Amino acid sequence: MNDWPEGWSGDNRGDRYGRGSASAQPESARVMRQVRRGQAPPYGAGVPQQPSYVNGQGHGDYDGYDSGYNTGQVYGSPGGGGPGDPGGGGRGPRPAPNWRKRIKWTAIVVITGLVVTTVSTYFWADSKLNREVDLSKVIDRPEQGDGTNYLIVGSDSRAGLSSEQKKQLHTGSAEGKRTDSMMILHTGSNGDTLISLPRDSDVEIPTFVGSESGKTYKGTGRHVKLNAAYAEDGPELLVRTVEFNTGLKIDHYVEIGFAGFANIVDAVGGVEIDIPKGGMKDTKSGADFKAGKQTLNGDQALAFVRTRYALAGSDLDRTKNQQKFLNALANQVATPSTVLNPFKLYPTMGAGLDSLVVDKDMGLYDLAKMFWAMKGVNGGDGTSMNMPIAGSTGGNLLWDKAKVKTLVDELKNDEKVTVSGN
């Protein structure tokens, strides 16, 4: 029997260290000998005295020593801390995120993205405007008044339409282009005013300079229907004729053809219109609508604004329908479902800008201003009317000269319009 004291005997134990024991009793847990930094171990015969361990505690110079086995931290970091011990060494817990910094950089990224998108959209849209009309060719112009005046023209241009589309839209196949509708939109500080100029209005063709030839054509007092001025020498002569017969200076010119109009309506998903009692049917325009509210697609919308033979007031009633539809279209385009949806907004802008013909000085800001004025012209302080008519002669509609003068003076001075139209 091997009866060992708490310490080592010192003679023959050294050779058997780590090799087990002849005793049937298991040995105490053993650990690697610990040496204090800076202190050499005592030398003597055999192996130096080692402490015994009872519940992980030594004695003598080694009192308080903990092997680490009792706590499972033999391989822990200095100080006894384990991987999951927040007070120990190693990597430790992750620091709390700096939300203020994250929000700041997120805001910077979002704002930068919006600025880049806005600038890119501006240049993309600006490049699509067809600035073909040169108002500098218009001579003897009236004095500039307050506010801004747009001449908005709907032409019967068939450019870009196939034979099938011409048949589908009931446009016919006439060469060239004429004006199906003409309106003056005045924007100012006392409400916006939209005035329709009937195509059959009796006007005098004044002296003008040819837009292509540059040749001066002297006025002879010749009277024609207003749309004939456009057919004779295009937008520049139309502007010259409107200014001469009204005394109101036109600041900007905007024109849209058949195909462009239909494409814009389709791009916004159609426009809701309330057809009056009795419905509307016109074989020439292709209109065939029952009474009540309904959504018109591009083809149907074009038929609606072109219809005049099915209307009691003919061209005068048609101009009212054109104003009604343009207001509904502007409101439809301005809805959140269009403005906030890039898959609808960009096709709408593309369809509209591609098909517009404007003057050389027209900018996107001017176009946007015109659009918003048209959107609200039938509400609030806005006014929508026809040019005052006094009668007719030979099929031409005669303007009421006294009312027209009062109307023009009010527009020039940017005053509230008091004149009513037909």
CSV table of C-alpha atoms in Angstrom, one decimal:
chain,number,residue,atom,x,y,z
A,1,MET,CA,0.0,0.0,0.0
A,2,ASN,CA,1.3,3.4,-0.9
A,3,ASP,CA,0.6,5.9,1.7
A,4,TRP,CA,1.6,9.3,0.4
A,5,PRO,CA,1.5,12.5,2.4
A,6,GLU,CA,-0.1,15.6,1.1
A,7,GLY,CA,3.3,16.7,-0.3
A,8,TRP,CA,5.7,14.8,-2.5
A,9,SER,CA,8.2,12.4,-0.9
A,10,GLY,CA,10.9,13.6,-3.3
A,11,ASP,CA,12.9,10.4,-4.0
A,12,ASN,CA,11.3,8.0,-6.4
A,13,ARG,CA,8.0,9.8,-7.4
A,14,GLY,CA,9.6,11.9,-10.1
A,15,ASP,CA,10.1,9.0,-12.5
A,16,ARG,CA,6.5,7.9,-12.2
A,17,TYR,CA,4.9,11.3,-12.6
A,18,GLY,CA,2.2,11.2,-15.1
A,19,ARG,CA,2.2,7.3,-15.3
A,20,GLY,CA,-0.6,6.4,-13.0
A,21,SER,CA,-0.4,4.7,-9.6
A,22,ALA,CA,-0.4,1.2,-8.3
A,23,SER,CA,-3.1,2.2,-5.9
A,24,ALA,CA,-6.7,1.3,-6.8
A,25,GLN,CA,-7.7,4.7,-5.7
A,26,PRO,CA,-7.8,7.4,-8.4
A,27,GLU,CA,-5.3,10.2,-8.2
A,28,SER,CA,-6.3,13.7,-7.6
A,29,ALA,CA,-6.8,15.9,-10.6
A,30,ARG,CA,-3.5,17.1,-11.9
A,31,VAL,CA,-2.7,20.3,-13.7
A,32,MET,CA,0.4,21.7,-15.2
A,33,ARG,CA,2.7,23.2,-12.6
A,34,GLN,CA,2.3,26.9,-12.3
A,35,VAL,CA,5.3,29.1,-11.8
A,36,ARG,CA,5.2,32.7,-10.6
A,37,ARG,CA,6.7,35.2,-12.9
A,38,GLY,CA,10.2,36.1,-11.9
A,39,GLN,CA,10.7,33.4,-9.2
A,40,ALA,CA,12.8,30.3,-9.9
A,41,PRO,CA,11.6,27.0,-8.6
A,42,PRO,CA,13.4,25.5,-5.6
A,43,TYR,CA,15.9,22.9,-6.4
A,44,GLY,CA,16.4,19.8,-4.3
A,45,ALA,CA,16.5,16.1,-4.7
A,46,GLY,CA,14.1,14.9,-7.2
A,47,VAL,CA,11.1,16.9,-8.1
A,48,PRO,CA,10.4,20.1,-6.1
A,49,GLN,CA,7.6,20.0,-3.7
A,50,GLN,CA,4.2,20.4,-5.2
A,51,PRO,CA,1.0,21.5,-3.5
A,52,SER,CA,-1.9,19.2,-3.0
A,53,TYR,CA,-5.3,20.2,-4.2
A,54,VAL,CA,-8.5,20.0,-2.3
A,55,ASN,CA,-11.4,21.5,-4.1
A,56,GLY,CA,-8.9,23.2,-6.4
A,57,GLN,CA,-7.1,24.9,-3.5
A,58,GLY,CA,-3.3,24.6,-2.8
A,59,HIS,CA,-1.4,25.7,0.3
A,60,GLY,CA,1.8,27.5,1.2
A,61,ASP,CA,3.0,29.9,-1.4
A,62,TYR,CA,0.3,28.6,-3.7
A,63,ASP,CA,-2.6,29.3,-1.5
A,64,GLY,CA,-5.5,30.7,-3.5
A,65,TYR,CA,-4.5,29.1,-6.7
A,66,ASP,CA,-7.4,27.9,-8.8
A,67,SER,CA,-6.7,25.4,-11.5
A,68,GLY,CA,-9.7,26.5,-13.5
A,69,TYR,CA,-11.1,23.0,-13.7
A,70,ASN,CA,-13.8,23.8,-11.1
A,71,THR,CA,-15.2,26.7,-13.2
A,72,GLY,CA,-14.6,25.2,-16.7
A,73,GLN,CA,-12.3,28.2,-17.6
A,74,VAL,CA,-9.0,26.4,-18.0
A,75,TYR,CA,-8.8,27.8,-21.6
A,76,GLY,CA,-10.5,31.1,-20.8
A,77,SER,CA,-8.9,34.5,-21.5
A,78,PRO,CA,-6.7,36.2,-18.9
A,79,GLY,CA,-8.7,37.1,-15.9
A,80,GLY,CA,-10.8,34.0,-16.0
A,81,GLY,CA,-13.3,35.4,-18.5
A,82,GLY,CA,-14.9,32.9,-21.0
A,83,PRO,CA,-16.2,33.6,-24.4
A,84,GLY,CA,-19.6,34.5,-23.1
A,85,ASP,CA,-18.4,36.5,-20.1
A,86,PRO,CA,-19.0,40.2,-20.8
A,87,GLY,CA,-16.4,41.1,-18.1
A,88,GLY,CA,-13.7,39.0,-19.6
A,89,GLY,CA,-11.2,39.6,-22.4
A,90,GLY,CA,-11.5,38.4,-26.0
A,91,ARG,CA,-13.9,40.0,-28.4
A,92,GLY,CA,-16.6,40.9,-25.9
A,93,PRO,CA,-20.1,42.1,-26.8
A,94,ARG,CA,-20.8,44.1,-30.0
A,95,PRO,CA,-21.0,47.8,-29.5
A,96,ALA,CA,-24.5,49.4,-29.8
A,97,PRO,CA,-25.2,50.7,-33.3
A,98,ASN,CA,-24.8,54.5,-33.8
A,99,TRP,CA,-28.3,55.2,-35.1
A,100,ARG,CA,-27.8,58.9,-35.5
A,101,LYS,CA,-24.9,58.3,-37.9
A,102,ARG,CA,-26.8,55.6,-39.8
A,103,ILE,CA,-29.8,57.9,-40.2
A,104,LYS,CA,-27.6,60.8,-41.4
A,105,TRP,CA,-25.9,58.7,-44.1
A,106,THR,CA,-29.2,57.2,-45.2
A,107,ALA,CA,-30.7,60.7,-45.6
A,108,ILE,CA,-27.6,61.8,-47.6
A,109,VAL,CA,-27.9,58.8,-49.9
A,110,VAL,CA,-31.7,59.3,-50.4
A,111,ILE,CA,-31.4,63.0,-51.0
A,112,THR,CA,-28.5,62.5,-53.4
A,113,GLY,CA,-30.5,59.9,-55.3
A,114,LEU,CA,-33.5,62.2,-55.6
A,115,VAL,CA,-31.4,65.1,-56.8
A,116,VAL,CA,-29.7,62.9,-59.5
A,117,THR,CA,-33.1,61.5,-60.6
A,118,THR,CA,-34.7,65.0,-60.8
A,119,VAL,CA,-31.8,66.5,-62.8
A,120,SER,CA,-31.7,63.5,-65.1
A,121,THR,CA,-35.5,63.6,-65.6
A,122,TYR,CA,-35.3,67.4,-66.4
A,123,PHE,CA,-32.7,67.0,-69.1
A,124,TRP,CA,-34.5,63.9,-70.5
A,125,ALA,CA,-37.8,65.8,-70.7
A,126,ASP,CA,-36.2,69.0,-72.0
A,127,SER,CA,-34.6,67.0,-74.8
A,128,LYS,CA,-38.0,65.8,-76.0
A,129,LEU,CA,-39.6,69.1,-76.6
A,130,ASN,CA,-40.0,70.0,-80.3
A,131,ARG,CA,-39.1,73.7,-80.4
A,132,GLU,CA,-40.1,74.3,-84.0
A,133,VAL,CA,-42.0,77.6,-83.8
A,134,ASP,CA,-40.1,80.9,-84.1
A,135,LEU,CA,-42.2,83.7,-82.7
A,136,SER,CA,-39.4,86.2,-83.6
A,137,LYS,CA,-40.7,86.0,-87.2
A,138,VAL,CA,-44.0,87.5,-86.1
A,139,ILE,CA,-44.1,91.2,-86.9
A,140,ASP,CA,-45.9,94.3,-85.4
A,141,ARG,CA,-46.6,92.7,-82.1
A,142,PRO,CA,-48.8,94.2,-79.4
A,143,GLU,CA,-47.3,95.6,-76.2
A,144,GLN,CA,-46.6,93.1,-73.4
A,145,GLY,CA,-49.2,93.0,-70.7
A,146,ASP,CA,-49.2,91.5,-67.2
A,147,GLY,CA,-49.4,87.7,-66.8
A,148,THR,CA,-48.6,85.1,-69.4
A,149,ASN,CA,-50.6,84.1,-72.5
A,150,TYR,CA,-50.4,80.7,-74.2
A,151,LEU,CA,-51.9,79.9,-77.6
A,152,ILE,CA,-52.9,76.2,-77.4
A,153,VAL,CA,-53.7,74.5,-80.7
A,154,GLY,CA,-55.0,71.1,-81.4
A,155,SER,CA,-54.1,70.2,-85.0
A,156,ASP,CA,-55.5,67.5,-87.3
A,157,SER,CA,-51.9,66.5,-88.2
A,158,ARG,CA,-51.9,62.8,-89.3
A,159,ALA,CA,-48.1,62.6,-89.1
A,160,GLY,CA,-47.0,59.2,-87.9
A,161,LEU,CA,-50.4,57.5,-88.4
A,162,SER,CA,-50.6,54.4,-90.4
A,163,SER,CA,-53.6,53.8,-92.8
A,164,GLU,CA,-55.1,51.5,-90.3
A,165,GLN,CA,-54.8,54.1,-87.5
A,166,LYS,CA,-56.3,56.8,-89.7
A,167,LYS,CA,-59.3,54.5,-90.3
A,168,GLN,CA,-59.5,53.6,-86.6
A,169,LEU,CA,-59.4,57.3,-85.5
A,170,HIS,CA,-61.7,58.5,-88.3
A,171,THR,CA,-59.2,61.2,-89.3
A,172,GLY,CA,-59.4,60.8,-93.0
A,173,SER,CA,-56.3,61.1,-95.2
A,174,ALA,CA,-56.1,64.8,-96.0
A,175,GLU,CA,-52.6,66.1,-96.6
A,176,GLY,CA,-51.1,68.8,-94.5
A,177,LYS,CA,-52.7,69.9,-91.2
A,178,ARG,CA,-55.3,72.3,-90.0
A,179,THR,CA,-56.5,73.4,-86.6
A,180,ASP,CA,-59.4,71.6,-84.9
A,181,SER,CA,-59.2,73.7,-81.8
A,182,MET,CA,-57.6,76.9,-80.6
A,183,MET,CA,-57.5,78.4,-77.1
A,184,ILE,CA,-55.9,81.2,-75.3
A,185,LEU,CA,-54.8,80.4,-71.7
A,186,HIS,CA,-54.0,83.4,-69.5
A,187,THR,CA,-52.2,82.8,-66.3
A,188,GLY,CA,-51.9,85.6,-63.7
A,189,SER,CA,-52.4,86.7,-60.1
A,190,ASN,CA,-56.2,87.2,-60.4
A,191,GLY,CA,-57.1,83.7,-61.6
A,192,ASP,CA,-56.5,81.8,-64.8
A,193,THR,CA,-58.7,82.2,-67.8
A,194,LEU,CA,-59.2,79.7,-70.7
A,195,ILE,CA,-60.8,81.2,-73.8
A,196,SER,CA,-61.8,79.0,-76.8
A,197,LEU,CA,-61.4,80.6,-80.3
A,198,PRO,CA,-64.0,78.9,-82.6
A,199,ARG,CA,-62.3,77.7,-85.8
A,200,ASP,CA,-65.0,79.4,-87.8
A,201,SER,CA,-64.3,82.8,-86.3
A,202,ASP,CA,-64.3,85.6,-88.8
A,203,VAL,CA,-60.8,87.3,-88.8
A,204,GLU,CA,-58.7,89.6,-91.0
A,205,ILE,CA,-55.4,88.4,-92.4
A,206,PRO,CA,-52.9,91.2,-91.7
A,207,THR,CA,-49.5,91.9,-93.3
A,208,PHE,CA,-47.1,89.2,-92.4
A,209,VAL,CA,-43.7,87.7,-93.2
A,210,GLY,CA,-43.7,84.2,-94.6
A,211,SER,CA,-42.2,81.7,-92.1
A,212,GLU,CA,-40.3,79.8,-94.8
A,213,SER,CA,-39.8,82.4,-97.6
A,214,GLY,CA,-39.1,85.4,-95.4
A,215,LYS,CA,-41.1,87.4,-97.9
A,216,THR,CA,-43.5,90.1,-96.7
A,217,TYR,CA,-47.1,89.7,-97.7
A,218,LYS,CA,-49.2,92.9,-97.6
A,219,GLY,CA,-52.5,92.8,-95.9
A,220,THR,CA,-55.5,93.5,-98.2
A,221,GLY,CA,-58.3,93.4,-95.6
A,222,ARG,CA,-59.1,89.8,-96.6
A,223,HIS,CA,-61.4,88.0,-94.2
A,224,VAL,CA,-61.2,84.2,-93.6
A,225,LYS,CA,-62.1,81.7,-91.0
A,226,LEU,CA,-59.5,81.6,-88.2
A,227,ASN,CA,-58.3,78.1,-89.0
A,228,ALA,CA,-57.4,79.2,-92.6
A,229,ALA,CA,-54.6,81.3,-91.2
A,230,TYR,CA,-52.9,78.2,-89.9
A,231,ALA,CA,-53.4,76.3,-93.1
A,232,GLU,CA,-52.0,79.2,-95.1
A,233,ASP,CA,-48.6,79.7,-93.3
A,234,GLY,CA,-48.6,77.7,-90.1
A,235,PRO,CA,-48.2,78.6,-86.5
A,236,GLU,CA,-46.4,82.0,-87.1
A,237,LEU,CA,-49.2,83.4,-89.2
A,238,LEU,CA,-51.8,82.0,-86.8
A,239,VAL,CA,-50.1,83.9,-83.9
A,240,ARG,CA,-49.9,87.0,-86.0
A,241,THR,CA,-53.6,86.8,-86.9
A,242,VAL,CA,-54.7,86.2,-83.3
A,243,GLU,CA,-52.6,89.1,-82.0
A,244,PHE,CA,-53.8,91.5,-84.8
A,245,ASN,CA,-57.5,90.7,-84.3
A,246,THR,CA,-57.4,90.7,-80.4
A,247,GLY,CA,-54.6,93.1,-79.5
A,248,LEU,CA,-53.3,90.5,-77.0
A,249,LYS,CA,-49.7,89.5,-77.2
A,250,ILE,CA,-49.1,85.7,-77.2
A,251,ASP,CA,-46.1,84.6,-75.1
A,252,HIS,CA,-45.9,80.9,-75.9
A,253,TYR,CA,-47.3,78.5,-78.5
A,254,VAL,CA,-48.2,74.8,-77.8
A,255,GLU,CA,-49.6,72.4,-80.4
A,256,ILE,CA,-50.5,68.7,-80.3
A,257,GLY,CA,-51.7,66.4,-83.1
A,258,PHE,CA,-54.2,63.6,-83.3
A,259,ALA,CA,-51.8,60.7,-82.5
A,260,GLY,CA,-50.1,62.6,-79.6
A,261,PHE,CA,-53.5,63.4,-78.0
A,262,ALA,CA,-54.7,59.8,-78.1
A,263,ASN,CA,-51.3,58.5,-76.8
A,264,ILE,CA,-51.4,60.8,-73.7
A,265,VAL,CA,-54.9,59.6,-72.8
A,266,ASP,CA,-53.9,55.9,-73.1
A,267,ALA,CA,-50.7,56.6,-71.1
A,268,VAL,CA,-52.7,57.8,-68.0
A,269,GLY,CA,-55.2,54.8,-68.3
A,270,GLY,CA,-58.1,56.8,-69.8
A,271,VAL,CA,-60.0,59.8,-68.6
A,272,GLU,CA,-63.5,59.8,-67.0
A,273,ILE,CA,-66.1,62.1,-68.6
A,274,ASP,CA,-69.8,62.6,-67.9
A,275,ILE,CA,-71.7,62.4,-71.2
A,276,PRO,CA,-74.8,64.5,-71.1
A,277,LYS,CA,-78.3,63.1,-71.3
A,278,GLY,CA,-79.1,61.7,-74.7
A,279,GLY,CA,-75.6,60.5,-75.4
A,280,MET,CA,-73.5,61.4,-78.3
A,281,LYS,CA,-73.2,59.8,-81.8
A,282,ASP,CA,-71.3,61.2,-84.8
A,283,THR,CA,-70.3,59.1,-87.7
A,284,LYS,CA,-67.7,61.7,-88.9
A,285,SER,CA,-65.7,61.7,-85.7
A,286,GLY,CA,-66.5,58.1,-84.7
A,287,ALA,CA,-68.2,59.2,-81.4
A,288,ASP,CA,-70.8,56.7,-80.1
A,289,PHE,CA,-71.4,57.2,-76.3
A,290,LYS,CA,-74.3,56.6,-74.0
A,291,ALA,CA,-75.2,59.1,-71.4
A,292,GLY,CA,-73.5,59.0,-68.0
A,293,LYS,CA,-70.0,58.8,-66.5
A,294,GLN,CA,-67.5,56.6,-68.4
A,295,THR,CA,-63.8,56.3,-69.0
A,296,LEU,CA,-62.6,57.1,-72.5
A,297,ASN,CA,-59.5,55.6,-74.0
A,298,GLY,CA,-57.4,57.5,-76.5
A,299,ASP,CA,-59.5,56.7,-79.6
A,300,GLN,CA,-62.7,57.6,-77.8
A,301,ALA,CA,-61.3,60.8,-76.4
A,302,LEU,CA,-60.2,62.0,-79.8
A,303,ALA,CA,-63.7,61.3,-81.1
A,304,PHE,CA,-65.3,63.2,-78.2
A,305,VAL,CA,-63.2,66.4,-78.6
A,306,ARG,CA,-63.7,66.4,-82.4
A,307,THR,CA,-67.5,65.9,-82.5
A,308,ARG,CA,-69.5,68.9,-83.6
A,309,TYR,CA,-72.2,67.7,-86.1
A,310,ALA,CA,-74.0,65.9,-83.3
A,311,LEU,CA,-74.1,69.0,-81.1
A,312,ALA,CA,-76.9,71.6,-81.2
A,313,GLY,CA,-74.4,74.5,-80.9
A,314,SER,CA,-72.0,72.9,-83.5
A,315,ASP,CA,-68.5,74.4,-83.1
A,316,LEU,CA,-69.4,76.5,-80.0
A,317,ASP,CA,-70.5,73.3,-78.1
A,318,ARG,CA,-67.5,71.5,-79.3
A,319,THR,CA,-65.1,74.0,-77.8
A,320,LYS,CA,-66.9,73.6,-74.5
A,321,ASN,CA,-66.4,69.9,-74.7
A,322,GLN,CA,-62.7,70.4,-75.5
A,323,GLN,CA,-62.3,72.6,-72.4
A,324,LYS,CA,-64.2,70.1,-70.3
A,325,PHE,CA,-62.0,67.2,-71.5
A,326,LEU,CA,-58.7,69.0,-71.1
A,327,ASN,CA,-59.5,69.9,-67.5
A,328,ALA,CA,-60.4,66.3,-66.8
A,329,LEU,CA,-57.2,65.1,-68.5
A,330,ALA,CA,-55.0,67.6,-66.4
A,331,ASN,CA,-56.7,66.4,-63.2
A,332,GLN,CA,-56.1,62.7,-64.2
A,333,VAL,CA,-52.4,63.3,-64.9
A,334,ALA,CA,-52.0,65.1,-61.5
A,335,THR,CA,-53.3,62.3,-59.4
A,336,PRO,CA,-50.9,60.5,-57.0
A,337,SER,CA,-51.4,57.2,-58.9
A,338,THR,CA,-49.7,58.9,-61.9
A,339,VAL,CA,-47.2,61.3,-60.4
A,340,LEU,CA,-45.9,58.8,-57.8
A,341,ASN,CA,-45.8,55.8,-60.2
A,342,PRO,CA,-42.7,56.0,-62.5
A,343,PHE,CA,-44.2,53.2,-64.6
A,344,LYS,CA,-47.1,55.5,-65.5
A,345,LEU,CA,-45.4,58.9,-65.1
A,346,TYR,CA,-42.6,58.4,-67.6
A,347,PRO,CA,-44.8,56.9,-70.4
A,348,THR,CA,-47.2,59.8,-69.9
A,349,MET,CA,-44.4,62.4,-70.0
A,350,GLY,CA,-42.9,60.6,-73.0
A,351,ALA,CA,-46.1,60.5,-74.9
A,352,GLY,CA,-46.9,64.1,-74.2
A,353,LEU,CA,-43.5,65.7,-74.8
A,354,ASP,CA,-42.8,63.7,-78.0
A,355,SER,CA,-46.0,64.9,-79.6
A,356,LEU,CA,-45.9,68.6,-78.6
A,357,VAL,CA,-44.7,71.3,-80.9
A,358,VAL,CA,-43.7,74.5,-79.0
A,359,ASP,CA,-42.0,77.8,-79.6
A,360,LYS,CA,-38.3,78.2,-79.3
A,361,ASP,CA,-38.4,80.0,-76.0
A,362,MET,CA,-40.7,77.5,-74.2
A,363,GLY,CA,-39.1,75.8,-71.2
A,364,LEU,CA,-40.2,73.0,-69.0
A,365,TYR,CA,-41.1,75.5,-66.3
A,366,ASP,CA,-43.4,77.4,-68.7
A,367,LEU,CA,-45.0,74.1,-69.8
A,368,ALA,CA,-45.6,73.0,-66.2
A,369,LYS,CA,-47.1,76.4,-65.3
A,370,MET,CA,-49.5,76.0,-68.3
A,371,PHE,CA,-50.4,72.5,-67.2
A,372,TRP,CA,-51.2,73.4,-63.6
A,373,ALA,CA,-53.2,76.5,-64.7
A,374,MET,CA,-55.3,74.3,-67.0
A,375,LYS,CA,-55.8,71.8,-64.2
A,376,GLY,CA,-57.5,74.4,-62.0
A,377,VAL,CA,-59.1,76.7,-64.5
A,378,ASN,CA,-62.6,75.4,-63.8
A,379,GLY,CA,-62.3,75.7,-60.1
A,380,GLY,CA,-61.6,78.5,-57.6
A,381,ASP,CA,-61.0,81.8,-59.3
A,382,GLY,CA,-60.5,80.3,-62.7
A,383,THR,CA,-62.7,81.1,-65.7
A,384,SER,CA,-63.5,79.0,-68.8
A,385,MET,CA,-65.4,80.6,-71.7
A,386,ASN,CA,-65.8,81.0,-75.5
A,387,MET,CA,-64.8,84.2,-77.3
A,388,PRO,CA,-67.9,86.5,-77.1
A,389,ILE,CA,-69.9,86.1,-80.4
A,390,ALA,CA,-72.2,88.7,-81.8
A,391,GLY,CA,-73.6,86.8,-84.8
A,392,SER,CA,-72.5,85.2,-88.1
A,393,THR,CA,-72.0,86.1,-91.7
A,394,GLY,CA,-71.5,83.7,-94.6
A,395,GLY,CA,-70.9,80.8,-92.1
A,396,ASN,CA,-68.2,82.8,-90.2
A,397,LEU,CA,-68.8,83.7,-86.6
A,398,LEU,CA,-68.5,87.4,-85.8
A,399,TRP,CA,-66.9,88.4,-82.5
A,400,ASP,CA,-68.6,90.9,-80.2
A,401,LYS,CA,-66.0,93.7,-80.6
A,402,ALA,CA,-67.0,95.6,-77.5
A,403,LYS,CA,-66.9,92.6,-75.2
A,404,VAL,CA,-63.6,91.4,-76.8
A,405,LYS,CA,-62.0,94.8,-76.1
A,406,THR,CA,-63.1,94.7,-72.5
A,407,LEU,CA,-61.9,91.1,-72.1
A,408,VAL,CA,-58.5,91.9,-73.6
A,409,ASP,CA,-58.0,95.0,-71.5
A,410,GLU,CA,-58.8,92.9,-68.3
A,411,LEU,CA,-56.3,90.2,-69.4
A,412,LYS,CA,-53.6,92.8,-70.2
A,413,ASN,CA,-54.0,94.4,-66.8
A,414,ASP,CA,-54.2,90.9,-65.2
A,415,GLU,CA,-57.6,91.8,-63.7
A,416,LYS,CA,-60.5,89.6,-62.8
A,417,VAL,CA,-62.4,88.8,-66.0
A,418,THR,CA,-66.0,90.1,-65.9
A,419,VAL,CA,-66.9,89.3,-69.5
A,420,SER,CA,-68.9,86.2,-70.3
A,421,GLY,CA,-68.7,84.2,-73.5
A,422,ASN,CA,-71.2,82.1,-75.5
